[in-house]
Amino acid sequence: MKTISAAMFSLLASAFLITGVSFGQPRVNVVKSPRTVTLDDLAFISGHSRGELDGGIADEEWSRPIGDTMMGMYCYVKDGRVRMYEMMAIEQTPNGPVLRLKHYNAGLQAWEEKTKVWDFPLVRFSPRDAVFETTDKSIRIGYRMAGSGILEATLEEADKKPEVFEYKHSIE
């Protein structure tokens, strides 16, 4: 049986940290720390995305970066009726990008209190993968380019099975 030296172990451990590999976790190539990611790095989510969800249609649109923001909107329609809207923004902050969102019913009746906004600072990034997480770590939202014309959005909530939504994605 071969053994590795302490120096080789240190080198391998460093490589795992640099590439974002850890046991039990999916591999993510970390190109930048979230603190140094710019909105231009996140432009891969810009455009129109549409997919099926629970017998309805999920429709999401993101603007290209402009100034210190990207604007997003989401609409879920089932049985020909709006079930939910989300208004979203990814804002550049000194600590890196932060996804902010609010939910609305049809008629734009807000779910949250007037001043309540959900904040999700960016916690992980690679050129085709961005993960945002609440500061209490109870909810994660991830975007990943899964292939040509396919954008995946993942919602992870504490003590629940992750939900992966697959969208047909167009930069138009």
Short mmCIF file of N, CA and C in Angstrom, two decimals:
data_model
loop_
_atom_site.label_atom_id
_atom_site.label_comp_id
_atom_site.label_asym_id
_atom_site.label_seq_id
_atom_site.Cartn_x
_atom_site.Cartn_y
_atom_site.Cartn_z
N MET A 1 0.84 -1.18 0.00
CA MET A 1 0.00 0.00 0.00
C MET A 1 0.88 1.24 0.00
N LYS A 2 0.58 2.19 -0.88
CA LYS A 2 1.36 3.41 -0.97
C LYS A 2 0.88 4.42 0.08
N THR A 3 1.81 5.18 0.59
CA THR A 3 1.46 6.27 1.50
C THR A 3 1.91 7.57 0.87
N ILE A 4 1.29 8.65 1.27
CA ILE A 4 1.70 9.94 0.73
C ILE A 4 2.36 10.74 1.84
N SER A 5 3.29 11.55 1.42
CA SER A 5 4.02 12.37 2.39
C SER A 5 3.14 13.51 2.88
N ALA A 6 3.55 14.12 3.96
CA ALA A 6 2.82 15.27 4.50
C ALA A 6 2.79 16.40 3.47
N ALA A 7 3.87 16.58 2.73
CA ALA A 7 3.93 17.64 1.71
C ALA A 7 2.93 17.37 0.59
N MET A 8 2.86 16.10 0.15
CA MET A 8 1.91 15.74 -0.91
C MET A 8 0.48 15.89 -0.41
N PHE A 9 0.21 15.47 0.83
CA PHE A 9 -1.12 15.62 1.41
C PHE A 9 -1.51 17.10 1.44
N SER A 10 -0.59 17.96 1.86
CA SER A 10 -0.85 19.40 1.91
C SER A 10 -1.16 19.94 0.52
N LEU A 11 -0.41 19.49 -0.48
CA LEU A 11 -0.63 19.93 -1.86
C LEU A 11 -2.01 19.48 -2.34
N LEU A 12 -2.38 18.22 -2.08
CA LEU A 12 -3.69 17.73 -2.49
C LEU A 12 -4.82 18.46 -1.77
N ALA A 13 -4.65 18.70 -0.48
CA ALA A 13 -5.67 19.43 0.28
C ALA A 13 -5.85 20.83 -0.28
N SER A 14 -4.75 21.49 -0.64
CA SER A 14 -4.83 22.83 -1.23
C SER A 14 -5.57 22.79 -2.56
N ALA A 15 -5.29 21.75 -3.36
CA ALA A 15 -5.96 21.64 -4.65
C ALA A 15 -7.47 21.46 -4.46
N PHE A 16 -7.87 20.65 -3.47
CA PHE A 16 -9.30 20.47 -3.20
C PHE A 16 -9.94 21.79 -2.79
N LEU A 17 -9.26 22.57 -1.97
CA LEU A 17 -9.82 23.85 -1.53
C LEU A 17 -9.93 24.82 -2.69
N ILE A 18 -8.90 24.87 -3.53
CA ILE A 18 -8.90 25.82 -4.65
C ILE A 18 -10.00 25.48 -5.65
N THR A 19 -10.21 24.18 -5.92
CA THR A 19 -11.21 23.81 -6.93
C THR A 19 -12.60 23.65 -6.34
N GLY A 20 -12.73 23.78 -5.04
CA GLY A 20 -14.04 23.70 -4.44
C GLY A 20 -14.52 22.28 -4.22
N VAL A 21 -13.65 21.28 -4.35
CA VAL A 21 -14.04 19.89 -4.17
C VAL A 21 -14.04 19.57 -2.68
N SER A 22 -15.08 18.95 -2.23
CA SER A 22 -15.12 18.44 -0.86
C SER A 22 -15.92 17.15 -0.88
N PHE A 23 -15.65 16.29 0.06
CA PHE A 23 -16.35 15.02 0.10
C PHE A 23 -17.81 15.25 0.42
N GLY A 24 -18.70 14.60 -0.35
CA GLY A 24 -20.13 14.73 -0.13
C GLY A 24 -20.74 15.97 -0.75
N GLN A 25 -19.95 16.80 -1.40
CA GLN A 25 -20.45 18.02 -2.01
C GLN A 25 -20.19 17.98 -3.51
N PRO A 26 -21.05 18.61 -4.32
CA PRO A 26 -20.79 18.65 -5.76
C PRO A 26 -19.55 19.48 -6.05
N ARG A 27 -18.85 19.15 -7.12
CA ARG A 27 -17.65 19.87 -7.51
C ARG A 27 -18.05 21.22 -8.13
N VAL A 28 -17.42 22.27 -7.66
CA VAL A 28 -17.63 23.61 -8.19
C VAL A 28 -16.26 24.25 -8.36
N ASN A 29 -15.95 24.72 -9.54
CA ASN A 29 -14.69 25.40 -9.76
C ASN A 29 -14.83 26.85 -9.31
N VAL A 30 -14.24 27.18 -8.20
CA VAL A 30 -14.33 28.52 -7.66
C VAL A 30 -13.30 29.38 -8.35
N VAL A 31 -13.76 30.32 -9.15
CA VAL A 31 -12.87 31.19 -9.89
C VAL A 31 -12.56 32.44 -9.08
N LYS A 32 -13.54 32.94 -8.37
CA LYS A 32 -13.39 34.15 -7.57
C LYS A 32 -14.09 33.95 -6.24
N SER A 33 -13.63 34.67 -5.25
CA SER A 33 -14.39 34.65 -4.00
C SER A 33 -15.65 35.47 -4.25
N PRO A 34 -16.76 35.14 -3.58
CA PRO A 34 -18.00 35.89 -3.80
C PRO A 34 -17.82 37.41 -3.62
N ARG A 35 -16.92 37.80 -2.75
CA ARG A 35 -16.68 39.21 -2.47
C ARG A 35 -16.16 39.96 -3.70
N THR A 36 -15.46 39.25 -4.60
CA THR A 36 -14.86 39.91 -5.77
C THR A 36 -15.67 39.71 -7.05
N VAL A 37 -16.78 38.98 -6.98
CA VAL A 37 -17.62 38.75 -8.15
C VAL A 37 -18.35 40.05 -8.50
N THR A 38 -18.41 40.34 -9.79
CA THR A 38 -19.13 41.52 -10.27
C THR A 38 -20.41 41.08 -10.97
N LEU A 39 -21.27 42.04 -11.23
CA LEU A 39 -22.50 41.72 -11.95
C LEU A 39 -22.22 41.20 -13.35
N ASP A 40 -21.15 41.68 -13.97
CA ASP A 40 -20.79 41.16 -15.29
C ASP A 40 -20.51 39.66 -15.23
N ASP A 41 -19.95 39.19 -14.11
CA ASP A 41 -19.72 37.75 -13.94
C ASP A 41 -21.03 36.97 -13.91
N LEU A 42 -22.10 37.61 -13.44
CA LEU A 42 -23.40 36.95 -13.30
C LEU A 42 -24.29 37.12 -14.52
N ALA A 43 -23.79 37.75 -15.56
CA ALA A 43 -24.59 38.02 -16.75
C ALA A 43 -25.10 36.75 -17.43
N PHE A 44 -24.55 35.58 -17.09
CA PHE A 44 -25.03 34.34 -17.72
C PHE A 44 -26.50 34.06 -17.41
N ILE A 45 -27.06 34.65 -16.35
CA ILE A 45 -28.49 34.42 -16.08
C ILE A 45 -29.38 35.42 -16.82
N SER A 46 -28.79 36.44 -17.44
CA SER A 46 -29.57 37.45 -18.17
C SER A 46 -30.35 36.79 -19.30
N GLY A 47 -31.56 37.28 -19.52
CA GLY A 47 -32.37 36.79 -20.62
C GLY A 47 -33.69 36.24 -20.12
N HIS A 48 -34.34 35.49 -21.00
CA HIS A 48 -35.67 34.96 -20.73
C HIS A 48 -35.59 33.45 -20.48
N SER A 49 -36.23 33.01 -19.41
CA SER A 49 -36.26 31.58 -19.07
C SER A 49 -37.70 31.16 -18.81
N ARG A 50 -38.07 29.99 -19.36
CA ARG A 50 -39.44 29.49 -19.19
C ARG A 50 -39.40 27.98 -19.02
N GLY A 51 -40.26 27.49 -18.10
CA GLY A 51 -40.33 26.06 -17.89
C GLY A 51 -41.64 25.67 -17.24
N GLU A 52 -41.90 24.37 -17.18
CA GLU A 52 -43.10 23.86 -16.54
C GLU A 52 -42.84 23.65 -15.06
N LEU A 53 -43.86 23.92 -14.26
CA LEU A 53 -43.75 23.75 -12.82
C LEU A 53 -45.10 23.34 -12.26
N ASP A 54 -45.19 22.16 -11.70
CA ASP A 54 -46.40 21.70 -11.02
C ASP A 54 -47.67 21.93 -11.85
N GLY A 55 -47.61 21.60 -13.12
CA GLY A 55 -48.77 21.75 -13.99
C GLY A 55 -49.00 23.17 -14.48
N GLY A 56 -48.08 24.07 -14.20
CA GLY A 56 -48.19 25.45 -14.65
C GLY A 56 -46.94 25.87 -15.40
N ILE A 57 -46.85 27.16 -15.65
CA ILE A 57 -45.70 27.74 -16.37
C ILE A 57 -44.98 28.71 -15.46
N ALA A 58 -43.67 28.52 -15.35
CA ALA A 58 -42.80 29.47 -14.62
C ALA A 58 -42.05 30.28 -15.66
N ASP A 59 -42.10 31.58 -15.53
CA ASP A 59 -41.49 32.50 -16.49
C ASP A 59 -40.61 33.47 -15.73
N GLU A 60 -39.33 33.55 -16.09
CA GLU A 60 -38.39 34.42 -15.37
C GLU A 60 -37.57 35.22 -16.37
N GLU A 61 -37.36 36.47 -16.07
CA GLU A 61 -36.65 37.39 -16.96
C GLU A 61 -35.62 38.16 -16.13
N TRP A 62 -34.37 38.23 -16.63
CA TRP A 62 -33.32 39.01 -15.98
C TRP A 62 -32.71 39.98 -16.98
N SER A 63 -32.52 41.22 -16.54
CA SER A 63 -31.86 42.22 -17.39
C SER A 63 -30.35 41.97 -17.41
N ARG A 64 -29.70 42.55 -18.38
CA ARG A 64 -28.24 42.60 -18.38
C ARG A 64 -27.84 43.54 -17.24
N PRO A 65 -26.63 43.41 -16.73
CA PRO A 65 -26.18 44.35 -15.70
C PRO A 65 -26.22 45.78 -16.21
N ILE A 66 -26.71 46.67 -15.36
CA ILE A 66 -26.73 48.10 -15.67
C ILE A 66 -26.42 48.84 -14.37
N GLY A 67 -25.35 49.61 -14.39
CA GLY A 67 -24.92 50.28 -13.16
C GLY A 67 -24.59 49.24 -12.10
N ASP A 68 -25.21 49.38 -10.93
CA ASP A 68 -24.92 48.46 -9.83
C ASP A 68 -26.04 47.44 -9.61
N THR A 69 -26.80 47.13 -10.68
CA THR A 69 -27.93 46.21 -10.51
C THR A 69 -28.20 45.36 -11.73
N MET A 70 -28.90 44.28 -11.49
CA MET A 70 -29.57 43.48 -12.52
C MET A 70 -31.00 43.35 -12.01
N MET A 71 -31.98 43.57 -12.88
CA MET A 71 -33.38 43.50 -12.47
C MET A 71 -33.97 42.17 -12.94
N GLY A 72 -34.81 41.58 -12.09
CA GLY A 72 -35.44 40.32 -12.44
C GLY A 72 -36.91 40.32 -12.09
N MET A 73 -37.67 39.53 -12.84
CA MET A 73 -39.08 39.34 -12.52
C MET A 73 -39.43 37.90 -12.83
N TYR A 74 -40.37 37.38 -12.03
CA TYR A 74 -40.79 36.00 -12.14
C TYR A 74 -42.30 35.97 -12.06
N CYS A 75 -42.90 35.08 -12.85
CA CYS A 75 -44.36 34.92 -12.84
C CYS A 75 -44.67 33.44 -12.93
N TYR A 76 -45.58 32.98 -12.07
CA TYR A 76 -46.04 31.59 -12.12
C TYR A 76 -47.52 31.61 -12.46
N VAL A 77 -47.88 30.92 -13.55
CA VAL A 77 -49.25 30.87 -14.03
C VAL A 77 -49.70 29.41 -14.06
N LYS A 78 -50.86 29.13 -13.48
CA LYS A 78 -51.43 27.78 -13.50
C LYS A 78 -52.92 27.90 -13.79
N ASP A 79 -53.42 27.02 -14.64
CA ASP A 79 -54.83 27.04 -15.05
C ASP A 79 -55.24 28.40 -15.59
N GLY A 80 -54.32 29.06 -16.30
CA GLY A 80 -54.61 30.34 -16.93
C GLY A 80 -54.65 31.53 -15.98
N ARG A 81 -54.24 31.34 -14.73
CA ARG A 81 -54.30 32.43 -13.74
C ARG A 81 -52.95 32.62 -13.05
N VAL A 82 -52.62 33.87 -12.81
CA VAL A 82 -51.39 34.19 -12.08
C VAL A 82 -51.51 33.69 -10.65
N ARG A 83 -50.53 32.94 -10.21
CA ARG A 83 -50.51 32.43 -8.83
C ARG A 83 -49.50 33.17 -7.98
N MET A 84 -48.44 33.70 -8.63
CA MET A 84 -47.41 34.40 -7.88
C MET A 84 -46.53 35.22 -8.81
N TYR A 85 -46.09 36.35 -8.31
CA TYR A 85 -45.05 37.16 -8.94
C TYR A 85 -43.89 37.27 -7.94
N GLU A 86 -42.69 37.45 -8.47
CA GLU A 86 -41.54 37.86 -7.67
C GLU A 86 -40.89 39.02 -8.40
N MET A 87 -40.54 40.03 -7.65
CA MET A 87 -39.72 41.11 -8.17
C MET A 87 -38.35 40.94 -7.53
N MET A 88 -37.31 40.98 -8.35
CA MET A 88 -35.98 40.65 -7.87
C MET A 88 -34.97 41.67 -8.37
N ALA A 89 -33.87 41.76 -7.66
CA ALA A 89 -32.72 42.55 -8.09
C ALA A 89 -31.48 41.87 -7.54
N ILE A 90 -30.42 41.90 -8.32
CA ILE A 90 -29.11 41.54 -7.79
C ILE A 90 -28.34 42.85 -7.76
N GLU A 91 -27.96 43.26 -6.56
CA GLU A 91 -27.27 44.53 -6.39
C GLU A 91 -25.81 44.30 -6.00
N GLN A 92 -24.94 45.08 -6.60
CA GLN A 92 -23.52 45.02 -6.26
C GLN A 92 -23.32 45.76 -4.94
N THR A 93 -22.71 45.12 -3.96
CA THR A 93 -22.41 45.74 -2.68
C THR A 93 -20.91 45.62 -2.43
N PRO A 94 -20.37 46.32 -1.45
CA PRO A 94 -18.94 46.18 -1.14
C PRO A 94 -18.55 44.74 -0.75
N ASN A 95 -19.51 43.95 -0.28
CA ASN A 95 -19.23 42.56 0.10
C ASN A 95 -19.57 41.57 -1.00
N GLY A 96 -19.89 42.06 -2.19
CA GLY A 96 -20.24 41.19 -3.31
C GLY A 96 -21.71 41.32 -3.66
N PRO A 97 -22.15 40.64 -4.70
CA PRO A 97 -23.54 40.72 -5.14
C PRO A 97 -24.52 40.15 -4.10
N VAL A 98 -25.69 40.78 -4.01
CA VAL A 98 -26.76 40.33 -3.13
C VAL A 98 -28.04 40.25 -3.95
N LEU A 99 -28.68 39.07 -3.93
CA LEU A 99 -29.99 38.89 -4.56
C LEU A 99 -31.04 39.34 -3.56
N ARG A 100 -31.93 40.23 -3.99
CA ARG A 100 -33.01 40.71 -3.13
C ARG A 100 -34.33 40.40 -3.84
N LEU A 101 -35.34 39.97 -3.05
CA LEU A 101 -36.62 39.67 -3.69
C LEU A 101 -37.80 39.88 -2.77
N LYS A 102 -38.96 40.07 -3.41
CA LYS A 102 -40.26 40.18 -2.74
C LYS A 102 -41.26 39.36 -3.54
N HIS A 103 -42.26 38.82 -2.84
CA HIS A 103 -43.31 38.00 -3.46
C HIS A 103 -44.62 38.78 -3.50
N TYR A 104 -45.43 38.48 -4.53
CA TYR A 104 -46.72 39.13 -4.71
C TYR A 104 -47.75 38.13 -5.23
N ASN A 105 -48.99 38.30 -4.84
CA ASN A 105 -50.12 37.59 -5.42
C ASN A 105 -50.57 38.33 -6.67
N ALA A 106 -51.55 37.77 -7.38
CA ALA A 106 -52.18 38.50 -8.48
C ALA A 106 -52.70 39.83 -7.92
N GLY A 107 -52.68 40.86 -8.71
CA GLY A 107 -53.08 42.18 -8.23
C GLY A 107 -51.94 42.90 -7.51
N LEU A 108 -50.76 42.29 -7.51
CA LEU A 108 -49.56 42.83 -6.85
C LEU A 108 -49.77 43.09 -5.36
N GLN A 109 -50.49 42.19 -4.72
CA GLN A 109 -50.66 42.23 -3.27
C GLN A 109 -49.44 41.54 -2.65
N ALA A 110 -48.63 42.31 -1.92
CA ALA A 110 -47.37 41.80 -1.36
C ALA A 110 -47.60 40.73 -0.31
N TRP A 111 -46.76 39.71 -0.32
CA TRP A 111 -46.78 38.67 0.71
C TRP A 111 -46.10 39.19 1.97
N GLU A 112 -44.97 39.88 1.78
CA GLU A 112 -44.19 40.35 2.91
C GLU A 112 -44.67 41.73 3.35
N GLU A 113 -44.29 42.10 4.57
CA GLU A 113 -44.60 43.45 5.05
C GLU A 113 -43.97 44.47 4.11
N LYS A 114 -44.47 45.68 4.18
CA LYS A 114 -44.05 46.76 3.28
C LYS A 114 -42.54 46.92 3.19
N THR A 115 -41.83 46.87 4.30
CA THR A 115 -40.38 47.10 4.28
C THR A 115 -39.56 45.81 4.24
N LYS A 116 -40.21 44.66 4.28
CA LYS A 116 -39.48 43.38 4.29
C LYS A 116 -39.02 43.01 2.89
N VAL A 117 -37.73 42.72 2.78
CA VAL A 117 -37.13 42.24 1.54
C VAL A 117 -36.25 41.05 1.91
N TRP A 118 -36.32 39.99 1.13
CA TRP A 118 -35.44 38.85 1.34
C TRP A 118 -34.08 39.16 0.74
N ASP A 119 -33.01 39.02 1.54
CA ASP A 119 -31.64 39.25 1.08
C ASP A 119 -30.89 37.92 1.02
N PHE A 120 -30.22 37.68 -0.11
CA PHE A 120 -29.45 36.46 -0.34
C PHE A 120 -28.06 36.85 -0.85
N PRO A 121 -27.08 37.06 0.02
CA PRO A 121 -25.73 37.33 -0.46
C PRO A 121 -25.18 36.15 -1.26
N LEU A 122 -24.36 36.45 -2.25
CA LEU A 122 -23.70 35.41 -3.04
C LEU A 122 -22.72 34.67 -2.13
N VAL A 123 -22.80 33.33 -2.13
CA VAL A 123 -21.90 32.54 -1.29
C VAL A 123 -20.97 31.62 -2.09
N ARG A 124 -21.32 31.37 -3.37
CA ARG A 124 -20.48 30.50 -4.19
C ARG A 124 -20.62 30.92 -5.64
N PHE A 125 -19.50 30.85 -6.37
CA PHE A 125 -19.51 31.30 -7.76
C PHE A 125 -18.52 30.51 -8.59
N SER A 126 -18.95 30.17 -9.79
CA SER A 126 -18.07 29.75 -10.87
C SER A 126 -18.67 30.37 -12.13
N PRO A 127 -17.98 30.34 -13.25
CA PRO A 127 -18.50 31.04 -14.44
C PRO A 127 -19.89 30.60 -14.92
N ARG A 128 -20.38 29.44 -14.52
CA ARG A 128 -21.70 28.97 -14.95
C ARG A 128 -22.57 28.56 -13.78
N ASP A 129 -22.23 29.02 -12.56
CA ASP A 129 -22.93 28.59 -11.36
C ASP A 129 -22.83 29.68 -10.30
N ALA A 130 -23.97 30.12 -9.78
CA ALA A 130 -23.98 31.12 -8.71
C ALA A 130 -24.98 30.68 -7.65
N VAL A 131 -24.57 30.74 -6.39
CA VAL A 131 -25.43 30.34 -5.29
C VAL A 131 -25.54 31.49 -4.30
N PHE A 132 -26.79 31.83 -3.98
CA PHE A 132 -27.10 32.89 -3.03
C PHE A 132 -27.74 32.25 -1.81
N GLU A 133 -27.47 32.80 -0.60
CA GLU A 133 -27.98 32.18 0.62
C GLU A 133 -28.34 33.25 1.64
N THR A 134 -29.45 33.05 2.35
CA THR A 134 -29.81 33.98 3.42
C THR A 134 -28.73 33.93 4.50
N THR A 135 -28.59 35.02 5.24
CA THR A 135 -27.54 35.07 6.26
C THR A 135 -27.75 34.04 7.36
N ASP A 136 -28.99 33.63 7.60
CA ASP A 136 -29.24 32.59 8.61
C ASP A 136 -29.08 31.18 8.02
N LYS A 137 -28.69 31.10 6.74
CA LYS A 137 -28.43 29.85 6.03
C LYS A 137 -29.66 28.94 5.90
N SER A 138 -30.86 29.50 6.02
CA SER A 138 -32.07 28.68 5.95
C SER A 138 -32.56 28.46 4.52
N ILE A 139 -32.18 29.33 3.59
CA ILE A 139 -32.65 29.21 2.20
C ILE A 139 -31.49 29.53 1.26
N ARG A 140 -31.35 28.70 0.22
CA ARG A 140 -30.38 28.93 -0.86
C ARG A 140 -31.11 28.97 -2.18
N ILE A 141 -30.65 29.85 -3.05
CA ILE A 141 -31.14 29.91 -4.43
C ILE A 141 -29.91 29.84 -5.33
N GLY A 142 -29.92 28.89 -6.24
CA GLY A 142 -28.80 28.74 -7.15
C GLY A 142 -29.23 28.82 -8.60
N TYR A 143 -28.34 29.35 -9.43
CA TYR A 143 -28.53 29.37 -10.88
C TYR A 143 -27.35 28.68 -11.50
N ARG A 144 -27.63 27.80 -12.50
CA ARG A 144 -26.56 27.07 -13.16
C ARG A 144 -26.91 26.88 -14.63
N MET A 145 -25.96 27.22 -15.49
CA MET A 145 -26.12 26.91 -16.90
C MET A 145 -25.85 25.42 -17.04
N ALA A 146 -26.88 24.66 -17.37
CA ALA A 146 -26.78 23.21 -17.41
C ALA A 146 -26.49 22.68 -18.82
N GLY A 147 -26.43 23.55 -19.77
CA GLY A 147 -26.17 23.16 -21.15
C GLY A 147 -26.62 24.28 -22.06
N SER A 148 -26.46 24.07 -23.34
CA SER A 148 -26.86 25.07 -24.31
C SER A 148 -28.36 25.33 -24.21
N GLY A 149 -28.73 26.54 -23.84
CA GLY A 149 -30.13 26.90 -23.78
C GLY A 149 -30.88 26.36 -22.57
N ILE A 150 -30.17 25.85 -21.56
CA ILE A 150 -30.81 25.31 -20.35
C ILE A 150 -30.25 26.02 -19.12
N LEU A 151 -31.14 26.65 -18.35
CA LEU A 151 -30.77 27.27 -17.08
C LEU A 151 -31.51 26.53 -15.97
N GLU A 152 -30.79 26.10 -14.97
CA GLU A 152 -31.40 25.47 -13.81
C GLU A 152 -31.42 26.45 -12.65
N ALA A 153 -32.54 26.50 -11.97
CA ALA A 153 -32.67 27.27 -10.73
C ALA A 153 -32.97 26.26 -9.64
N THR A 154 -32.23 26.33 -8.55
CA THR A 154 -32.41 25.40 -7.45
C THR A 154 -32.82 26.16 -6.20
N LEU A 155 -33.85 25.68 -5.54
CA LEU A 155 -34.30 26.25 -4.27
C LEU A 155 -34.06 25.20 -3.20
N GLU A 156 -33.28 25.57 -2.19
CA GLU A 156 -33.01 24.68 -1.06
C GLU A 156 -33.46 25.38 0.21
N GLU A 157 -34.33 24.70 0.94
CA GLU A 157 -34.78 25.21 2.23
C GLU A 157 -34.41 24.20 3.30
N ALA A 158 -34.11 24.70 4.50
CA ALA A 158 -33.71 23.82 5.60
C ALA A 158 -34.75 22.72 5.80
N ASP A 159 -34.27 21.50 5.98
CA ASP A 159 -35.12 20.33 6.26
C ASP A 159 -36.09 19.97 5.15
N LYS A 160 -35.84 20.45 3.92
CA LYS A 160 -36.67 20.07 2.77
C LYS A 160 -35.77 19.57 1.65
N LYS A 161 -36.34 18.75 0.80
CA LYS A 161 -35.62 18.25 -0.36
C LYS A 161 -35.41 19.41 -1.35
N PRO A 162 -34.20 19.58 -1.90
CA PRO A 162 -33.97 20.65 -2.88
C PRO A 162 -34.90 20.50 -4.09
N GLU A 163 -35.38 21.63 -4.59
CA GLU A 163 -36.21 21.66 -5.79
C GLU A 163 -35.38 22.24 -6.93
N VAL A 164 -35.31 21.52 -8.04
CA VAL A 164 -34.56 21.98 -9.20
C VAL A 164 -35.55 22.28 -10.31
N PHE A 165 -35.50 23.50 -10.82
CA PHE A 165 -36.37 23.94 -11.90
C PHE A 165 -35.52 24.09 -13.16
N GLU A 166 -35.93 23.44 -14.23
CA GLU A 166 -35.19 23.53 -15.48
C GLU A 166 -35.95 24.43 -16.45
N TYR A 167 -35.25 25.43 -16.94
CA TYR A 167 -35.83 26.41 -17.85
C TYR A 167 -35.18 26.31 -19.23
N LYS A 168 -35.98 26.55 -20.27
CA LYS A 168 -35.42 26.84 -21.58
C LYS A 168 -34.98 28.28 -21.49
N HIS A 169 -33.72 28.54 -21.81
CA HIS A 169 -33.14 29.87 -21.58
C HIS A 169 -32.69 30.49 -22.90
N SER A 170 -33.01 31.74 -23.06
CA SER A 170 -32.60 32.51 -24.24
C SER A 170 -32.03 33.83 -23.78
N ILE A 171 -30.97 34.29 -24.41
CA ILE A 171 -30.39 35.58 -24.03
C ILE A 171 -31.20 36.76 -24.58
N GLU A 172 -32.20 36.47 -25.36
CA GLU A 172 -33.07 37.51 -25.92
C GLU A 172 -34.10 37.97 -24.93
#
